[in-house]
Coordinates of C-alpha atoms and ligand atoms in Angstrom, one line a residue:
M1 CA 71.5 6.9 6.5
C2 CA 71.7 10.6 5.9
G3 CA 69.0 12.8 7.2
I4 CA 67.0 15.4 5.2
V5 CA 65.0 18.3 6.4
G6 CA 63.3 21.2 4.6
Y7 CA 61.1 24.1 5.5
I8 CA 58.9 26.5 3.6
G9 CA 56.6 29.0 5.3
P10 CA 56.5 32.4 7.0
Y11 CA 59.3 31.9 9.5
Q12 CA 63.1 31.7 9.4
A13 CA 63.8 28.2 7.9
S14 CA 67.1 27.7 9.7
D15 CA 65.4 27.3 13.1
F16 CA 63.5 24.3 12.0
L17 CA 66.4 23.0 9.9
V18 CA 68.9 23.0 12.8
E19 CA 66.4 21.5 15.3
G20 CA 65.4 18.9 12.7
L21 CA 69.0 17.9 11.9
R22 CA 69.6 17.4 15.6
R23 CA 66.7 14.9 15.7
L24 CA 67.9 13.2 12.6
E25 CA 71.6 13.1 13.5
Y26 CA 71.2 9.4 14.4
R27 CA 71.0 8.8 10.6
G28 CA 74.6 10.0 10.1
Y29 CA 77.0 12.5 11.6
D30 CA 80.0 12.8 9.3
S31 CA 79.0 16.3 8.2
S32 CA 76.0 18.6 8.0
G33 CA 74.8 21.5 6.0
V34 CA 71.9 23.9 5.2
V35 CA 70.9 26.1 2.3
T36 CA 68.4 28.9 2.5
I37 CA 67.2 31.3 -0.2
D38 CA 67.4 35.0 0.8
D39 CA 66.8 37.8 -1.7
G40 CA 67.0 35.4 -4.6
E41 CA 70.4 33.9 -3.6
F42 CA 71.4 30.7 -2.0
T43 CA 73.2 30.9 1.4
V44 CA 75.0 27.6 1.9
T45 CA 76.6 26.7 5.2
K46 CA 78.4 23.4 5.7
S47 CA 80.5 21.8 8.4
T48 CA 82.3 18.5 8.9
G49 CA 81.5 16.7 12.2
R50 CA 78.4 17.1 14.2
V51 CA 75.4 19.4 13.9
D52 CA 76.9 21.4 16.8
D53 CA 79.8 22.4 14.6
L54 CA 77.3 23.6 12.0
V55 CA 75.4 25.6 14.6
E56 CA 78.6 27.4 15.6
K57 CA 79.1 28.5 12.0
L58 CA 75.5 29.6 11.7
K59 CA 75.9 31.7 14.8
A60 CA 78.7 33.6 13.1
H61 CA 77.0 33.8 9.8
P62 CA 73.2 33.4 10.1
A63 CA 71.4 31.8 7.2
R64 CA 68.3 34.0 6.5
G65 CA 65.3 33.1 4.5
S66 CA 62.0 31.4 4.9
I67 CA 62.7 28.4 2.6
G68 CA 65.6 26.0 3.0
L69 CA 67.0 22.5 3.3
G70 CA 69.3 20.7 5.6
H71 CA 71.3 17.5 5.6
T72 CA 73.2 15.3 7.9
R73 CA 75.6 12.9 6.1
W74 CA 76.7 9.4 6.5
A75 CA 79.5 9.2 3.9
T76 CA 79.2 6.7 1.1
H77 CA 81.0 8.3 -1.8
G78 CA 83.9 10.5 -0.8
P79 CA 85.3 11.2 2.7
A80 CA 83.7 13.4 5.3
T81 CA 85.0 16.8 4.0
E82 CA 83.2 20.1 3.6
V83 CA 83.2 19.9 -0.2
N84 CA 81.5 16.5 0.0
A85 CA 78.9 17.7 2.5
H86 CA 75.4 18.5 1.3
P87 CA 73.7 20.6 0.0
H88 CA 75.2 20.4 -3.5
I89 CA 74.7 23.1 -6.0
G90 CA 73.9 22.4 -9.7
G91 CA 74.9 24.6 -12.6
D92 CA 75.3 28.3 -12.1
N93 CA 73.5 28.3 -8.8
V94 CA 70.4 26.9 -10.5
V95 CA 69.5 24.3 -7.8
A96 CA 70.6 23.3 -4.3
L97 CA 70.0 19.7 -3.4
V98 CA 70.2 17.2 -0.6
H99 CA 70.1 13.4 -1.0
N100 CA 69.8 10.2 1.0
G101 CA 70.6 7.0 -1.0
V102 CA 73.1 5.9 -3.6
I103 CA 73.2 6.8 -7.3
E104 CA 74.7 3.8 -8.9
N105 CA 75.3 5.2 -12.3
F106 CA 76.9 8.4 -11.1
R107 CA 80.2 7.8 -12.9
E108 CA 78.6 7.6 -16.3
L109 CA 76.5 10.6 -15.6
K110 CA 79.4 12.6 -14.3
Q111 CA 81.3 12.0 -17.6
Q112 CA 78.3 12.9 -19.8
L113 CA 77.6 16.0 -17.8
A114 CA 81.3 17.1 -18.0
E115 CA 81.0 16.8 -21.8
R116 CA 78.1 19.3 -21.6
G117 CA 80.0 21.7 -19.4
Y118 CA 78.6 20.7 -16.0
Y119 CA 81.5 19.8 -13.7
C120 CA 81.4 18.2 -10.3
K121 CA 83.6 19.5 -7.6
S122 CA 83.0 16.8 -5.0
A123 CA 83.6 13.1 -4.9
T124 CA 79.9 12.4 -4.1
D125 CA 77.3 10.7 -6.2
T126 CA 74.9 13.3 -5.1
E127 CA 76.5 16.3 -6.9
V128 CA 75.8 14.5 -10.1
V129 CA 72.1 14.7 -9.4
A130 CA 72.4 18.5 -8.8
Q131 CA 74.3 19.0 -12.0
L132 CA 71.8 16.8 -13.9
V133 CA 68.8 18.7 -12.6
A134 CA 70.5 22.0 -13.4
S135 CA 71.3 20.8 -17.0
E136 CA 67.6 19.8 -17.5
I137 CA 66.4 23.1 -16.1
D138 CA 68.8 25.0 -18.3
A139 CA 67.7 23.1 -21.4
R140 CA 64.0 23.7 -20.7
C141 CA 63.7 26.9 -18.8
T142 CA 66.5 29.2 -20.0
A143 CA 65.9 32.0 -22.5
P144 CA 68.2 32.3 -25.5
N145 CA 70.2 35.0 -23.8
G146 CA 71.1 32.6 -21.0
A147 CA 68.9 34.2 -18.3
A148 CA 66.2 32.1 -16.6
S149 CA 63.2 32.8 -18.8
N150 CA 60.7 33.8 -16.1
A151 CA 59.1 36.2 -18.4
A152 CA 58.8 33.8 -21.3
F153 CA 56.5 31.5 -19.4
S154 CA 53.1 31.9 -17.7
A155 CA 53.2 31.1 -14.0
A156 CA 51.7 27.6 -14.6
D157 CA 54.0 26.9 -17.5
R158 CA 57.0 27.8 -15.4
Y159 CA 56.1 25.3 -12.8
S160 CA 55.3 22.6 -15.2
A161 CA 58.6 23.2 -17.0
L162 CA 60.4 22.9 -13.7
V163 CA 58.6 19.6 -12.8
D164 CA 59.4 18.3 -16.3
A165 CA 63.1 19.1 -15.9
V166 CA 63.2 17.4 -12.5
Q167 CA 61.4 14.3 -13.8
A168 CA 63.7 14.2 -16.8
A169 CA 66.7 14.2 -14.5
L170 CA 65.2 11.5 -12.2
S171 CA 64.5 9.2 -15.1
Q172 CA 68.2 9.0 -15.8
L173 CA 69.1 7.9 -12.2
R174 CA 69.8 4.3 -11.3
G175 CA 69.9 3.6 -7.6
T176 CA 68.0 4.9 -4.5
Y177 CA 67.2 8.4 -3.5
G178 CA 65.3 10.6 -1.1
L179 CA 65.9 14.0 -2.6
A180 CA 64.9 17.6 -1.7
M181 CA 65.8 20.5 -3.9
V182 CA 65.3 24.3 -4.0
F183 CA 65.7 26.6 -7.0
R184 CA 67.2 30.1 -7.2
D185 CA 64.6 31.1 -9.8
W186 CA 61.6 29.4 -8.1
P187 CA 62.2 30.6 -4.6
D188 CA 58.7 29.6 -3.5
V189 CA 58.9 25.9 -4.0
I190 CA 60.6 22.8 -2.7
I191 CA 60.6 19.7 -4.8
V192 CA 61.1 16.3 -3.1
A193 CA 61.2 12.9 -4.7
R194 CA 61.8 9.4 -3.4
L195 CA 62.9 6.0 -4.6
G196 CA 63.9 3.6 -1.9
S197 CA 64.9 6.1 0.7
P198 CA 62.2 7.5 3.1
L199 CA 60.7 11.0 2.8
V200 CA 57.8 12.6 4.6
I201 CA 56.1 16.0 4.4
G202 CA 54.7 17.7 7.5
V203 CA 51.6 19.7 7.0
G204 CA 51.5 22.8 9.1
D205 CA 49.2 25.9 9.1
D206 CA 50.5 27.8 6.1
E207 CA 53.8 26.1 6.3
H208 CA 55.3 22.8 5.2
F209 CA 58.1 20.7 6.5
V210 CA 60.1 18.0 4.8
A211 CA 62.0 15.3 6.7
S212 CA 63.5 11.8 6.4
D213 CA 61.1 10.6 9.1
G214 CA 58.5 12.0 11.5
S215 CA 60.8 12.9 14.4
P216 CA 61.7 16.5 13.2
L217 CA 58.0 17.3 12.9
V218 CA 57.3 16.7 16.6
G219 CA 56.3 20.0 18.2
H220 CA 55.5 21.5 14.8
T221 CA 52.7 19.4 13.4
D222 CA 51.1 16.0 13.8
R223 CA 49.9 15.8 10.2
I224 CA 52.2 13.8 8.0
V225 CA 52.3 12.7 4.4
Y226 CA 54.4 9.6 3.5
L227 CA 55.8 9.8 0.0
A228 CA 55.9 6.5 -1.9
D229 CA 58.5 5.3 -4.3
H230 CA 58.4 7.0 -7.7
E231 CA 56.5 9.9 -6.3
L232 CA 57.6 13.5 -6.5
A233 CA 56.0 16.3 -4.5
V234 CA 55.9 20.0 -5.3
V235 CA 55.7 21.7 -2.0
T236 CA 54.8 25.4 -1.5
T237 CA 53.8 27.3 1.6
H238 CA 50.1 26.6 1.0
S239 CA 50.0 23.5 -1.2
I240 CA 51.4 20.0 -1.8
R241 CA 51.0 18.4 -5.2
V242 CA 52.1 14.8 -5.5
I243 CA 52.9 13.3 -8.9
H244 CA 53.6 9.6 -9.5
R245 CA 56.1 8.7 -12.3
D246 CA 53.5 6.5 -14.1
E247 CA 50.2 7.6 -12.8
G248 CA 50.5 11.4 -12.9
D249 CA 48.8 13.5 -10.2
V250 CA 47.8 11.4 -7.2
R251 CA 45.8 12.3 -4.1
H252 CA 47.9 12.3 -1.0
K253 CA 46.7 11.0 2.3
V254 CA 47.4 13.1 5.4
N255 CA 48.1 10.7 8.4
R256 CA 48.3 11.4 12.1
L257 CA 51.8 11.4 13.6
D258 CA 51.7 9.7 16.9
I259 CA 54.9 10.8 18.7
D260 CA 55.1 13.4 21.5
T261 CA 57.9 15.7 22.5
T262 CA 58.9 13.7 25.6
Q263 CA 59.7 10.7 23.4
V264 CA 62.3 12.5 21.4
E265 CA 64.0 14.4 24.3
L266 CA 66.6 13.1 26.8
G267 CA 64.4 13.8 29.8
G268 CA 67.3 14.1 32.3
F269 CA 69.3 11.1 31.1
P270 CA 72.9 11.8 29.8
H271 CA 72.3 9.6 26.7
Y272 CA 69.4 8.3 24.7
M273 CA 70.7 4.8 25.0
L274 CA 70.5 4.9 28.8
K275 CA 67.0 6.5 28.6
E276 CA 65.9 3.8 26.2
I277 CA 67.3 1.0 28.4
F278 CA 65.4 2.4 31.4
E279 CA 62.2 2.7 29.3
Q280 CA 62.0 -1.1 28.8
P281 CA 59.5 -1.8 31.6
E282 CA 57.0 0.5 29.7
T283 CA 58.0 -0.6 26.2
V284 CA 57.7 -4.3 27.0
T285 CA 54.3 -3.5 28.5
A286 CA 53.3 -1.6 25.3
A287 CA 54.3 -4.6 23.1
I288 CA 52.0 -6.9 25.2
R289 CA 49.1 -4.5 25.7
G290 CA 45.9 -5.7 24.2
R291 CA 47.5 -8.8 22.7
L292 CA 46.8 -11.4 25.4
N293 CA 43.4 -13.2 25.2
R294 CA 42.9 -15.3 28.3
D295 CA 39.5 -16.7 27.1
E296 CA 41.2 -18.4 24.2
A297 CA 44.6 -18.7 25.9
T298 CA 46.3 -17.1 22.9
A299 CA 47.7 -13.9 21.5
V300 CA 45.7 -11.5 19.3
F301 CA 47.0 -9.3 16.5
G302 CA 45.0 -6.7 14.7
G303 CA 47.0 -6.4 11.5
L304 CA 48.3 -9.8 10.2
N305 CA 45.8 -9.6 7.3
L306 CA 46.0 -13.3 6.7
T307 CA 42.9 -15.6 6.5
A308 CA 42.5 -18.4 9.0
Q309 CA 43.0 -20.8 6.1
Q310 CA 46.3 -19.1 5.2
L311 CA 47.5 -19.1 8.8
R312 CA 46.7 -22.7 9.4
S313 CA 48.4 -23.9 6.2
I314 CA 51.8 -22.2 7.1
D315 CA 54.4 -25.0 7.0
R316 CA 57.5 -22.9 7.3
V317 CA 58.4 -19.5 8.7
V318 CA 61.3 -17.4 7.4
L319 CA 62.5 -14.6 9.7
T320 CA 64.7 -12.1 8.0
A321 CA 66.5 -9.0 9.5
C322 CA 69.8 -7.3 10.0
G323 CA 72.0 -6.6 13.1
T324 CA 70.2 -6.6 16.4
S325 CA 66.9 -7.4 14.7
W326 CA 68.5 -10.5 13.3
H327 CA 69.3 -11.6 16.9
S328 CA 65.7 -11.2 17.9
A329 CA 64.8 -13.4 14.9
L330 CA 67.1 -16.1 16.3
V331 CA 65.3 -15.8 19.6
G332 CA 62.1 -16.2 17.6
E333 CA 63.3 -19.3 16.0
Y334 CA 63.8 -21.0 19.4
M335 CA 60.4 -19.8 20.6
I336 CA 58.3 -20.6 17.5
E337 CA 59.9 -24.0 17.0
S338 CA 59.3 -25.0 20.7
F339 CA 55.7 -23.7 21.1
A340 CA 54.4 -24.2 17.6
R341 CA 56.6 -26.9 16.1
I342 CA 56.8 -25.0 12.8
P343 CA 60.2 -25.1 11.1
V344 CA 61.8 -21.7 11.2
E345 CA 64.7 -20.3 9.2
V346 CA 66.5 -17.2 10.1
E347 CA 68.1 -15.4 7.2
Y348 CA 70.3 -12.3 7.0
A349 CA 68.3 -10.0 4.8
S350 CA 71.4 -9.0 2.8
E351 CA 71.9 -12.7 1.9
L352 CA 68.3 -13.6 1.4
R353 CA 67.7 -10.9 -1.1
Y354 CA 70.2 -12.5 -3.6
R355 CA 69.5 -16.1 -2.8
N356 CA 66.8 -18.3 -4.3
P357 CA 66.2 -20.9 -1.6
P358 CA 63.5 -23.5 -2.4
M359 CA 60.4 -22.6 -0.4
S360 CA 57.0 -24.3 -0.2
P361 CA 54.0 -22.1 -1.3
H362 CA 52.9 -22.0 2.3
T363 CA 56.1 -20.3 3.6
V364 CA 55.4 -17.0 5.3
L365 CA 58.1 -14.3 5.7
F366 CA 58.4 -12.0 8.7
A367 CA 60.7 -9.0 8.2
I368 CA 61.9 -7.7 11.6
T369 CA 63.1 -4.2 11.7
Q370 CA 63.1 -1.3 14.2
S371 CA 63.3 1.4 11.6
G372 CA 61.3 -0.2 8.8
E373 CA 63.8 1.4 6.4
T374 CA 66.7 -1.0 6.3
I375 CA 67.4 -1.4 2.6
D376 CA 68.4 -5.1 2.7
T377 CA 65.4 -6.1 4.8
L378 CA 63.2 -4.2 2.4
A379 CA 64.7 -5.9 -0.6
A380 CA 64.4 -9.3 0.9
L381 CA 60.7 -8.6 1.7
R382 CA 60.1 -7.5 -1.9
E383 CA 61.9 -10.6 -3.3
M384 CA 59.7 -12.9 -1.2
K385 CA 56.6 -10.9 -2.1
R386 CA 57.4 -11.2 -5.8
K387 CA 57.5 -15.0 -5.4
G388 CA 54.0 -15.0 -3.9
H389 CA 54.7 -15.5 -0.3
P390 CA 52.8 -13.6 2.4
T391 CA 55.1 -11.0 3.9
L392 CA 54.6 -9.5 7.3
A393 CA 56.5 -6.8 9.1
I394 CA 57.5 -6.7 12.8
C395 CA 58.4 -3.1 12.9
N396 CA 58.7 -0.1 15.3
V397 CA 58.4 3.0 13.1
V398 CA 54.8 3.5 12.1
G399 CA 54.3 4.4 8.4
S400 CA 57.8 3.3 7.5
T401 CA 58.5 1.8 4.1
I402 CA 58.6 -1.9 5.3
A403 CA 55.5 -1.4 7.4
R404 CA 53.6 -0.1 4.3
E405 CA 54.9 -2.6 1.8
A406 CA 54.3 -5.7 3.9
D407 CA 51.0 -7.5 3.5
G408 CA 50.4 -7.1 7.2
G409 CA 52.3 -6.9 10.4
I410 CA 52.8 -6.2 14.1
Y411 CA 54.0 -2.9 15.5
L412 CA 56.4 -2.9 18.5
H413 CA 54.9 0.4 20.0
A414 CA 58.3 1.1 21.6
G415 CA 58.3 4.8 20.7
P416 CA 61.2 6.4 18.9
E417 CA 64.5 4.8 19.4
V418 CA 67.2 7.5 19.0
G419 CA 70.4 5.8 20.3
V420 CA 72.2 4.1 17.4
A421 CA 72.6 1.0 19.5
S422 CA 69.2 -0.8 19.6
T423 CA 68.0 -1.6 23.1
K424 CA 64.3 -1.3 23.8
A425 CA 63.4 -2.3 20.2
Y426 CA 65.3 -5.5 20.7
T427 CA 63.4 -6.6 23.8
S428 CA 60.1 -5.6 22.2
Q429 CA 61.0 -7.7 19.2
C430 CA 61.6 -10.6 21.5
V431 CA 58.3 -10.0 23.2
V432 CA 56.5 -10.0 19.8
M433 CA 58.3 -13.2 18.9
A434 CA 57.0 -14.8 22.1
L435 CA 53.4 -13.6 21.3
L436 CA 53.7 -15.0 17.7
A437 CA 55.0 -18.4 19.0
L438 CA 52.0 -18.5 21.4
Y439 CA 49.7 -17.6 18.6
F440 CA 51.0 -20.2 16.1
G441 CA 51.3 -22.7 18.9
R442 CA 47.6 -22.4 19.9
M443 CA 46.7 -23.0 16.3
R444 CA 48.5 -26.2 16.4
D445 CA 49.5 -28.5 19.3
L446 CA 49.8 -26.1 22.3
S447 CA 47.2 -26.9 24.9
F448 CA 44.8 -24.4 26.5
D449 CA 46.7 -24.8 29.9
A450 CA 50.1 -24.3 28.3
G451 CA 48.7 -21.2 26.5
L452 CA 47.4 -19.8 29.7
R453 CA 50.7 -20.4 31.5
I454 CA 52.6 -18.6 28.8
I455 CA 50.1 -15.7 29.1
D456 CA 50.6 -15.4 32.8
E457 CA 54.4 -15.4 32.3
L458 CA 54.2 -12.7 29.6
A459 CA 51.9 -10.6 31.8
A460 CA 54.5 -10.7 34.6
L461 CA 57.4 -9.8 32.3
P462 CA 57.3 -6.0 32.8
K463 CA 57.9 -6.6 36.6
Y464 CA 60.9 -8.8 35.8
V465 CA 62.3 -6.2 33.3
E466 CA 62.1 -3.7 36.1
E467 CA 64.0 -6.0 38.4
S468 CA 66.7 -6.6 35.8
L469 CA 67.4 -2.9 35.8
E470 CA 68.5 -3.1 39.4
C471 CA 71.8 -4.4 38.3
N472 CA 72.8 -1.0 36.9
N473 CA 75.3 -0.2 39.7
E474 CA 76.8 -3.6 39.6
T475 CA 77.3 -3.5 35.8
R476 CA 78.8 -0.1 36.2
R477 CA 81.4 -1.4 38.7
I478 CA 82.2 -4.4 36.5
A479 CA 82.5 -2.2 33.4
A480 CA 84.9 0.1 35.2
K481 CA 87.1 -2.9 36.1
Y482 CA 87.3 -4.4 32.6
A483 CA 86.8 -1.4 30.3
A484 CA 90.5 -1.4 29.4
C485 CA 90.4 -4.9 28.0
N486 CA 90.5 -5.2 24.2
N487 CA 88.7 -8.5 23.8
F488 CA 85.6 -10.0 25.3
L489 CA 83.8 -13.3 24.7
Y490 CA 80.1 -13.7 25.2
L491 CA 78.9 -17.2 25.7
G492 CA 75.4 -18.7 26.1
R493 CA 73.4 -21.7 24.9
Q494 CA 70.0 -22.4 23.5
F495 CA 67.7 -19.4 24.1
N496 CA 70.8 -17.4 25.3
F497 CA 73.0 -18.1 22.3
P498 CA 71.3 -15.1 20.6
T499 CA 71.7 -13.2 23.9
A500 CA 75.5 -13.8 23.7
L501 CA 75.5 -12.5 20.1
E502 CA 73.5 -9.4 21.1
G503 CA 75.7 -8.7 24.1
A504 CA 78.8 -8.8 22.0
L505 CA 77.3 -6.6 19.3
K506 CA 76.3 -4.0 21.9
L507 CA 79.8 -3.9 23.4
K508 CA 81.7 -3.6 20.1
E509 CA 79.4 -1.1 18.4
I510 CA 79.5 1.5 21.2
S511 CA 82.8 0.9 23.0
Y512 CA 84.9 -0.3 20.1
I513 CA 86.1 -3.3 22.2
H514 CA 86.4 -6.4 20.0
A515 CA 83.8 -9.0 21.2
E516 CA 82.6 -12.3 19.9
G517 CA 79.3 -14.0 20.7
Y518 CA 79.4 -17.8 20.6
P519 CA 77.4 -20.8 21.6
A520 CA 79.1 -21.7 24.9
A521 CA 80.1 -25.2 23.8
E522 CA 81.3 -24.1 20.4
M523 CA 84.0 -22.0 22.0
K524 CA 86.2 -25.0 22.3
H525 CA 86.4 -25.2 18.5
G526 CA 88.5 -22.1 18.1
P527 CA 87.7 -19.0 20.2
I528 CA 89.1 -20.6 23.4
A529 CA 92.5 -19.8 21.9
L530 CA 91.8 -16.1 22.7
V531 CA 91.4 -16.8 26.4
D532 CA 94.0 -15.2 28.7
K533 CA 93.8 -13.1 31.8
H534 CA 93.0 -10.0 29.8
T535 CA 90.1 -11.5 27.9
P536 CA 86.9 -11.7 30.0
S537 CA 84.2 -14.1 29.1
V538 CA 80.6 -13.1 29.8
F539 CA 78.5 -16.1 30.4
I540 CA 74.8 -16.0 30.2
V541 CA 73.9 -18.8 32.5
P542 CA 70.5 -18.7 34.1
Q543 CA 68.8 -21.9 35.3
G544 CA 67.4 -24.2 32.5
G545 CA 68.0 -27.3 30.5
V546 CA 71.6 -26.5 29.7
Y547 CA 72.6 -24.9 33.0
S548 CA 75.1 -27.7 34.0
K549 CA 76.6 -27.8 30.5
V550 CA 77.3 -24.1 30.5
I551 CA 78.8 -24.4 34.0
A552 CA 81.2 -27.0 32.5
N553 CA 82.1 -24.5 29.7
M554 CA 82.8 -21.9 32.4
E555 CA 85.2 -24.3 34.2
E556 CA 87.0 -24.7 30.9
I557 CA 87.6 -20.9 30.7
K558 CA 88.6 -20.7 34.4
A559 CA 91.1 -23.5 33.9
R560 CA 92.8 -21.3 31.3
G561 CA 93.0 -18.2 33.5
G562 CA 90.2 -16.2 31.8
P563 CA 88.2 -13.9 34.0
V564 CA 84.5 -14.8 34.0
I565 CA 81.5 -12.5 34.3
A566 CA 78.4 -14.5 34.9
V567 CA 74.8 -13.4 34.4
V568 CA 72.8 -15.6 36.7
D569 CA 69.5 -16.2 38.3
K570 CA 68.8 -14.6 41.7
D571 CA 69.0 -18.0 43.5
D572 CA 72.0 -19.4 41.6
S573 CA 74.6 -21.3 43.7
Q574 CA 77.1 -22.9 41.3
A575 CA 78.0 -20.2 38.8
V576 CA 78.5 -17.6 41.6
E577 CA 81.1 -19.9 43.1
L578 CA 83.1 -20.0 39.8
A579 CA 82.7 -16.5 38.4
D580 CA 84.9 -13.6 39.1
E581 CA 81.9 -11.2 38.8
V582 CA 78.2 -11.9 39.1
I583 CA 75.2 -10.0 37.7
H584 CA 71.9 -11.2 39.0
I585 CA 68.7 -11.3 36.9
P586 CA 65.2 -12.4 38.0
T587 CA 64.3 -16.0 37.6
V588 CA 62.0 -16.4 34.6
P589 CA 61.0 -19.2 32.3
E590 CA 63.6 -20.0 29.7
F591 CA 61.8 -18.4 26.7
L592 CA 61.8 -15.0 28.6
Q593 CA 65.5 -15.2 29.6
P594 CA 66.8 -13.5 26.4
I595 CA 64.7 -10.5 27.4
V596 CA 65.7 -10.1 31.0
A597 CA 69.3 -11.1 30.3
A598 CA 69.7 -8.6 27.5
I599 CA 69.4 -5.7 30.0
P600 CA 72.6 -6.2 32.0
L601 CA 74.5 -6.7 28.8
Q602 CA 73.1 -3.4 27.4
L603 CA 74.2 -1.7 30.6
L604 CA 77.6 -3.3 30.6
A605 CA 78.2 -2.1 27.1
Y606 CA 76.9 1.4 28.0
H607 CA 79.1 1.8 31.0
A608 CA 82.2 0.4 29.3
A609 CA 81.7 2.9 26.5
T610 CA 81.3 5.8 28.8
F611 CA 84.4 4.8 30.8
R612 CA 86.3 4.7 27.5
G613 CA 85.0 8.1 26.6
C614 CA 83.1 7.0 23.5
D615 CA 80.2 8.9 22.0
V616 CA 77.5 6.4 23.1
D617 CA 74.6 7.6 21.0
K618 CA 76.6 8.3 17.9
P619 CA 79.3 5.6 17.6
R620 CA 81.9 6.1 14.9
N621 CA 81.1 4.9 11.4
L622 CA 77.6 3.8 12.2
A623 CA 74.1 5.1 11.4
K624 CA 70.9 4.0 12.9
S625 CA 69.0 3.5 9.7
V626 CA 71.0 1.6 7.1
T627 CA 69.3 2.7 3.9
V628 CA 72.1 1.9 1.5
E629 CA 73.3 -1.5 0.5
Ligands
M6R1 O1 66.1 -0.8 11.8 P1 66.6 -2.2 11.7 O2 66.1 -3.0 12.9 O3 66.2 -2.9 10.5 O4 68.1 -2.1 11.8 C1 68.9 -3.3 11.7 C2 70.3 -3.0 12.2 O5 70.9 -2.0 11.4 C3 70.4 -2.6 13.6 O6 69.8 -3.5 14.5 C4 71.9 -2.4 14.1 O7 72.5 -3.6 14.1 C5 72.0 -1.7 15.4 N1 73.0 -0.6 15.4 C6 72.3 -2.6 16.5 O8 72.4 -1.9 17.8

């Protein structure tokens, strides 16, 4: 939530800042702003709304200067107004600062600062940090006559006084932050700091970039430094100095950023969401690649980092996540319990972090997350780690906080997911769940033959995903017919109960149509009261153990005049007779149904949203990466 960019080097900063903000807009789009330093003065430009609005302002009044910061906001404290937009200025133009996170003690600090003559103009928690940094700089670096005491310090002293001032300010903050700041009297340095919110530094040739994640760096550099919690970095055109709060100066590692330009561009699609839906044959392939071992009839993972002894002694698996990733955890529960017979519990990360459920010492935790930055998932992982449980991440973003803090893990390799509604990451998470179920199963009761059969089925999956996409035109037609409805039910059972939840979430988050996902039989215990001719029910009803039961549930809806949209196997005969609309998916084994059935539901939501004129990639009130509690 909130995106940060920064530039220092020989070129005009605003070019990178604007381009970077566009790439980070998925993190929030309530307002945006940039600051540059030109001729010793800050130039601040802010706008409510999208980065496009900011660009219009910058066209009229260009922001010159070869050092600068940018920010795209997801509002937490204070509405989306220009005064609340970042950057915020501290003191008498002493510092300009952008922030991602939440400062929990901002009210106390605000009052203390006001008593010392530092007043905040905005309703944000962030401005307090700017005023605090300014007050610390003024206290340490200002000559008795009030002017910044450049002359009074040697060059080295000036920088160390500045770093001391920033550290003193940071030490007073409670909460989370990714911060980037520039200083009127130190126009050749950006200071960044992180605690709980991501920040990276891109290493160019005689230039440096700052960003909330690697995507703005693509096309500029493939060398990236991940800042850790409690680290602060002093970034100049030619150098990076990283200082840890407790350890002092630390060596920073320069990693390789493995994203190419085509992965962050639309490539002819009208929206990222549609592009990402259509990427699924490749992303599913990437999740499977190199992970099937036919000789042993099992899955292989490079990075679990658990001993054979630890793996064998696991007696309980806890899967924790938020949102769509939580739905993939539910799919994983069905898969792991049926292949490996290990008890699985699926926990909302936001609940698990504050619970203290009894857990055997041999419980292992998997944190499932596309971004690797979701604050609740991170906190749940830390909590379980603290209690001595092995923690593993199933994650898409390489180098993300959760990927780095977990003891080990499995990457999705789905490439950057830009659309706020998760699509390809979800199906890749389900694939990894299937691989894990196979892996644990083969360590326990699953026979060689059964393992081999699962491998064959997984190997054929990309072809089935490709086939599922053939329903695009049909889902578009159905979406056009029902897009005006205000309520939908999504119903499925067993493996497809999570599919129903995921279908409902997709529809509501991008089209703002109220939708509820339910186990099909549970619908009789309440939601059936919603059924009327304006409330379509989407049934996920492919062949399987509960097929005839779901057909009976469908009859119950039909008897009450509710329109039925059925997602069925190619060779279905009963559901097609009952349903008003039919979407065909390929016939696959039950454990793979959540993957192939998710695709028509993604498309249905996408088309419904476009018919309703919604901003598909940037739905209102949402941000892709939820880094605040
Ligand atoms: O990055 P994560 O997978 O941890 O994100 C979790 C949720 O915020 C995310 O899945 C959210 O529900 C999506 N908007 C769903 O499309």
